[in-house]
Short mmCIF file of C-alpha atoms in Angstrom, two decimals:
data_model
loop_
_atom_site.label_atom_id
_atom_site.label_comp_id
_atom_site.label_asym_id
_atom_site.label_seq_id
_atom_site.Cartn_x
_atom_site.Cartn_y
_atom_site.Cartn_z
CA LEU R 1 165.61 136.82 204.28
CA ALA R 2 164.42 135.45 201.25
CA PHE R 3 162.70 135.98 197.99
CA VAL R 4 159.96 133.92 196.40
CA ARG R 5 158.21 134.35 193.07
CA GLY R 6 155.04 135.98 193.30
CA ALA R 7 151.62 135.49 191.25
CA SER R 8 153.16 137.85 188.43
CA GLY R 9 156.18 135.46 188.08
CA GLY R 10 158.57 138.36 189.64
CA TRP R 11 160.70 138.06 192.96
CA ALA R 12 157.71 139.20 194.47
CA ARG R 13 158.15 138.57 198.37
CA LEU R 14 160.83 139.65 201.03
CA PHE R 15 160.68 137.86 204.80
CA ALA R 16 162.83 138.10 207.60
CA SER R 17 164.22 134.67 209.14
CA GLY R 18 166.40 135.68 211.60
CA GLY R 19 168.99 137.39 208.93
CA VAL R 20 170.26 134.60 207.09
CA TRP R 21 169.19 134.12 203.41
CA SER R 22 167.50 130.74 202.87
CA SER R 23 167.19 128.55 199.37
CA LEU R 24 164.23 128.87 197.62
CA GLY R 25 163.94 126.99 194.14
CA SER R 26 166.91 127.00 192.39
CA PHE R 27 168.50 130.07 194.17
CA ALA R 28 169.81 131.37 197.51
CA PHE R 29 171.58 134.60 198.44
CA ALA R 30 172.72 136.96 201.02
CA PRO R 31 173.07 140.38 200.20
CA SER R 32 173.76 143.33 202.25
CA ALA R 33 171.00 145.23 203.34
CA ALA R 34 172.81 148.46 201.97
CA MET R 35 171.45 146.83 198.39
CA PHE R 36 167.63 147.39 199.49
CA PHE R 37 165.85 150.82 199.29
CA LEU R 38 162.11 151.70 200.18
CA LEU R 39 161.12 153.80 197.05
CA ASP R 40 158.40 156.30 196.42
CA MET R 41 157.44 155.55 192.80
CA GLU R 42 154.49 156.81 190.29
CA ARG R 43 153.50 154.68 187.33
CA ILE R 44 150.27 155.25 184.84
CA VAL R 45 148.14 152.10 185.09
CA THR R 46 145.22 151.43 182.20
CA LEU R 47 142.02 149.52 182.58
CA PRO R 48 139.71 148.69 180.14
CA PRO R 49 135.94 149.27 180.77
CA GLN R 50 134.92 145.75 181.82
CA HIS R 51 136.81 146.64 185.08
CA PHE R 52 134.92 149.40 186.01
CA GLY R 53 132.54 148.17 188.71
CA SER R 54 132.53 147.74 192.63
CA GLN R 55 135.89 145.94 192.72
CA LEU R 56 137.89 148.45 190.34
CA ARG R 57 140.27 149.42 192.97
CA GLU R 58 141.29 146.01 193.81
CA THR R 59 141.67 145.20 190.58
CA LEU R 60 143.84 148.37 189.70
CA HIS R 61 146.04 147.49 192.75
CA LYS R 62 146.26 143.80 191.38
CA GLN R 63 147.28 145.39 187.84
CA LEU R 64 150.09 147.68 189.36
CA VAL R 65 151.47 144.67 191.28
CA ARG R 66 151.52 142.69 187.74
CA GLU R 67 153.12 145.28 186.24
CA VAL R 68 155.78 146.43 188.55
CA GLU R 69 157.02 143.43 190.49
CA GLY R 70 159.98 141.72 189.37
CA THR R 71 160.80 144.75 186.57
CA CYS R 72 164.21 146.17 186.43
CA SER R 73 165.47 149.75 185.78
CA GLY R 74 169.09 151.10 185.52
CA LYS R 75 168.33 153.48 187.99
CA HIS R 76 166.16 151.78 190.67
CA GLY R 77 167.25 148.14 190.29
CA TYR R 78 164.91 145.38 190.75
CA ILE R 79 161.74 145.87 192.13
CA VAL R 80 161.20 143.05 194.73
CA CYS R 81 157.64 143.86 196.00
CA VAL R 82 154.96 146.80 196.45
CA THR R 83 154.71 147.22 200.01
CA ARG R 84 151.82 150.26 200.05
CA ILE R 85 150.03 151.93 197.67
CA THR R 86 149.95 155.57 198.44
CA ASP R 87 147.17 157.13 195.89
CA SER R 88 145.37 154.85 193.03
CA GLY R 89 144.58 158.92 191.32
CA LYS R 90 141.53 159.90 189.79
CA GLY R 91 140.65 157.83 186.10
CA ARG R 92 140.66 159.71 183.01
CA VAL R 93 138.81 157.78 180.22
CA GLN R 94 140.14 157.79 176.87
CA VAL R 95 137.47 158.67 174.37
CA ALA R 96 138.56 156.75 171.62
CA THR R 97 139.05 153.62 173.60
CA GLY R 98 136.77 153.65 176.57
CA LYS R 99 139.87 152.81 178.93
CA ALA R 100 141.06 154.51 181.77
CA THR R 101 143.96 155.90 182.93
CA PHE R 102 145.17 156.04 186.49
CA HIS R 103 148.24 157.88 187.94
CA MET R 104 149.16 155.93 190.78
CA LYS R 105 151.78 156.42 193.37
CA TYR R 106 153.39 153.60 195.41
CA GLN R 107 156.16 152.39 197.98
CA CYS R 108 158.30 149.43 197.06
CA VAL R 109 161.40 147.48 198.05
CA ALA R 110 164.16 147.66 195.34
CA PHE R 111 167.10 145.48 195.24
CA ARG R 112 170.09 147.27 193.90
CA PRO R 113 173.58 145.71 193.70
CA PHE R 114 176.74 147.80 193.95
CA LYS R 115 180.36 147.08 193.15
CA GLY R 116 182.05 146.07 196.51
CA GLU R 117 179.10 143.89 197.96
CA VAL R 118 179.12 140.34 199.04
CA VAL R 119 176.46 137.76 197.60
CA ASP R 120 175.52 134.22 197.96
CA CYS R 121 174.36 132.53 194.68
CA VAL R 122 173.70 129.41 192.64
CA VAL R 123 175.93 128.76 189.81
CA THR R 124 173.93 128.00 186.46
CA GLN R 125 176.46 127.57 183.98
CA ILE R 126 180.57 126.68 183.80
CA ASN R 127 182.91 126.69 181.04
CA LYS R 128 186.65 127.31 180.64
CA MET R 129 186.13 131.01 180.88
CA GLY R 130 184.72 130.76 184.33
CA PHE R 131 181.17 130.26 185.41
CA PHE R 132 177.67 132.36 185.52
CA ALA R 133 175.80 132.38 188.72
CA ASP R 134 172.25 133.85 189.94
CA ALA R 135 171.53 136.10 193.00
CA GLY R 136 167.81 135.99 192.83
CA PRO R 137 167.30 137.85 189.48
CA PHE R 138 170.76 139.59 189.31
CA ALA R 139 173.35 137.63 187.26
CA ILE R 140 177.21 137.35 187.99
CA PHE R 141 179.81 136.04 185.80
CA VAL R 142 183.07 135.09 187.59
CA SER R 143 186.11 134.78 185.18
CA SER R 144 188.91 132.34 185.50
CA ASN R 145 191.13 134.83 186.40
CA LEU R 146 189.05 135.54 189.25
CA ILE R 147 188.95 132.33 190.56
CA PRO R 148 191.77 130.95 192.82
CA GLU R 149 195.06 129.96 190.89
CA ASP R 150 194.88 126.34 192.24
CA TYR R 151 191.59 125.57 190.79
CA THR R 152 191.46 123.58 187.45
CA PHE R 153 188.82 123.48 184.64
CA THR R 154 187.69 120.06 184.00
CA ASN R 155 185.29 118.33 181.52
CA SER R 156 184.17 115.03 182.77
CA GLU R 157 181.09 112.60 182.44
CA GLN R 158 179.66 114.53 185.43
CA GLY R 159 179.82 117.79 183.51
CA GLN R 160 182.08 120.73 183.66
CA SER R 161 183.82 122.09 186.79
CA PHE R 162 186.60 124.10 188.71
CA VAL R 163 188.16 121.79 191.10
CA SER R 164 190.68 123.04 193.84
CA GLY R 165 194.53 121.27 193.77
CA ASP R 166 193.63 119.16 196.33
CA GLU R 167 190.12 118.35 194.94
CA ASP R 168 188.54 118.91 198.04
CA VAL R 169 186.35 121.77 196.77
CA LYS R 170 184.36 121.44 193.33
CA ILE R 171 182.51 124.48 191.89
CA VAL R 172 179.60 122.42 189.77
CA LYS R 173 176.53 123.51 188.49
CA ASP R 174 173.68 124.36 191.24
CA CYS R 175 176.33 124.63 194.06
CA GLU R 176 176.15 127.79 196.26
CA VAL R 177 178.93 130.12 196.12
CA ARG R 178 179.93 133.43 197.82
CA VAL R 179 180.76 136.09 195.42
CA ARG R 180 181.77 139.49 195.76
CA ILE R 181 180.79 141.97 192.94
CA VAL R 182 184.04 144.01 191.42
CA GLY R 183 181.72 145.58 188.77
CA THR R 184 178.14 146.03 187.26
CA ARG R 185 176.67 147.09 183.98
CA VAL R 186 173.45 148.56 183.70
CA ASP R 187 171.15 149.16 181.06
CA HIS R 188 167.55 149.99 181.24
CA ALA R 189 165.78 146.87 181.65
CA GLU R 190 168.98 144.59 183.41
CA ILE R 191 171.93 144.62 185.73
CA PHE R 192 174.90 142.28 185.04
CA GLY R 193 177.71 141.47 187.53
CA ILE R 194 180.98 140.89 187.36
CA GLY R 195 182.30 138.85 190.80
CA THR R 196 185.45 137.22 192.20
CA ILE R 197 185.69 134.42 194.78
CA LYS R 198 189.55 135.18 194.77
CA GLU R 199 189.63 136.53 198.24
CA ASP R 200 189.51 135.27 201.91
CA TYR R 201 186.04 134.01 203.02
CA LEU R 202 184.46 133.71 199.16
CA GLY R 203 184.09 130.77 197.18
CA VAL R 204 181.76 127.43 197.49
CA LEU R 205 179.34 127.25 200.17
CA GLY R 206 177.70 124.06 199.47
CA GLY R 207 177.07 121.25 196.98
CA PRO R 208 174.10 121.31 194.45
CA GLU R 209 171.97 118.90 196.99
CA GLY R 210 172.99 121.26 200.05
#
């Protein structure tokens, strides 16, 4: 399975590839299926009068996709893609503006990360306090206290990194790591996670060029 950016700039498509998550662009991750949900949602969509014509329904559907794909709510998580529009609604014209509003109903795939889940993500920033990583639209911080004790922080000409005691493994920017979520902070438009690699089978998966 993999996310790619849709026309609206959000994380807009989800496709199967043998159950293995692949890298696309600057990120890759392999969340559990338990973090994905098929939801029935509703939204009021407004169209200006220049779109009132034979292509109204098509324009309305495209507008809905642009407005909701890639957005996030604390309750439902990130809307990955609209899978089906179940009801376009009947338009109501606003007397003052000439615009029409439509009460639309649709189904969508949502990504909602939970504590305890494991995700593969890409390191975006490193400092002595830990590192930040992205799993698609979901940002995770791994504190230095949740990195194995034999790793040490280094600041060299090649950049900042955490290096294992035998120097065989390095956590550097753009490398892929497997992280377990130990906590989340939810607000109305974003979900932020705290992760750990201080467990078996977690840690670096591949370098920036892997």
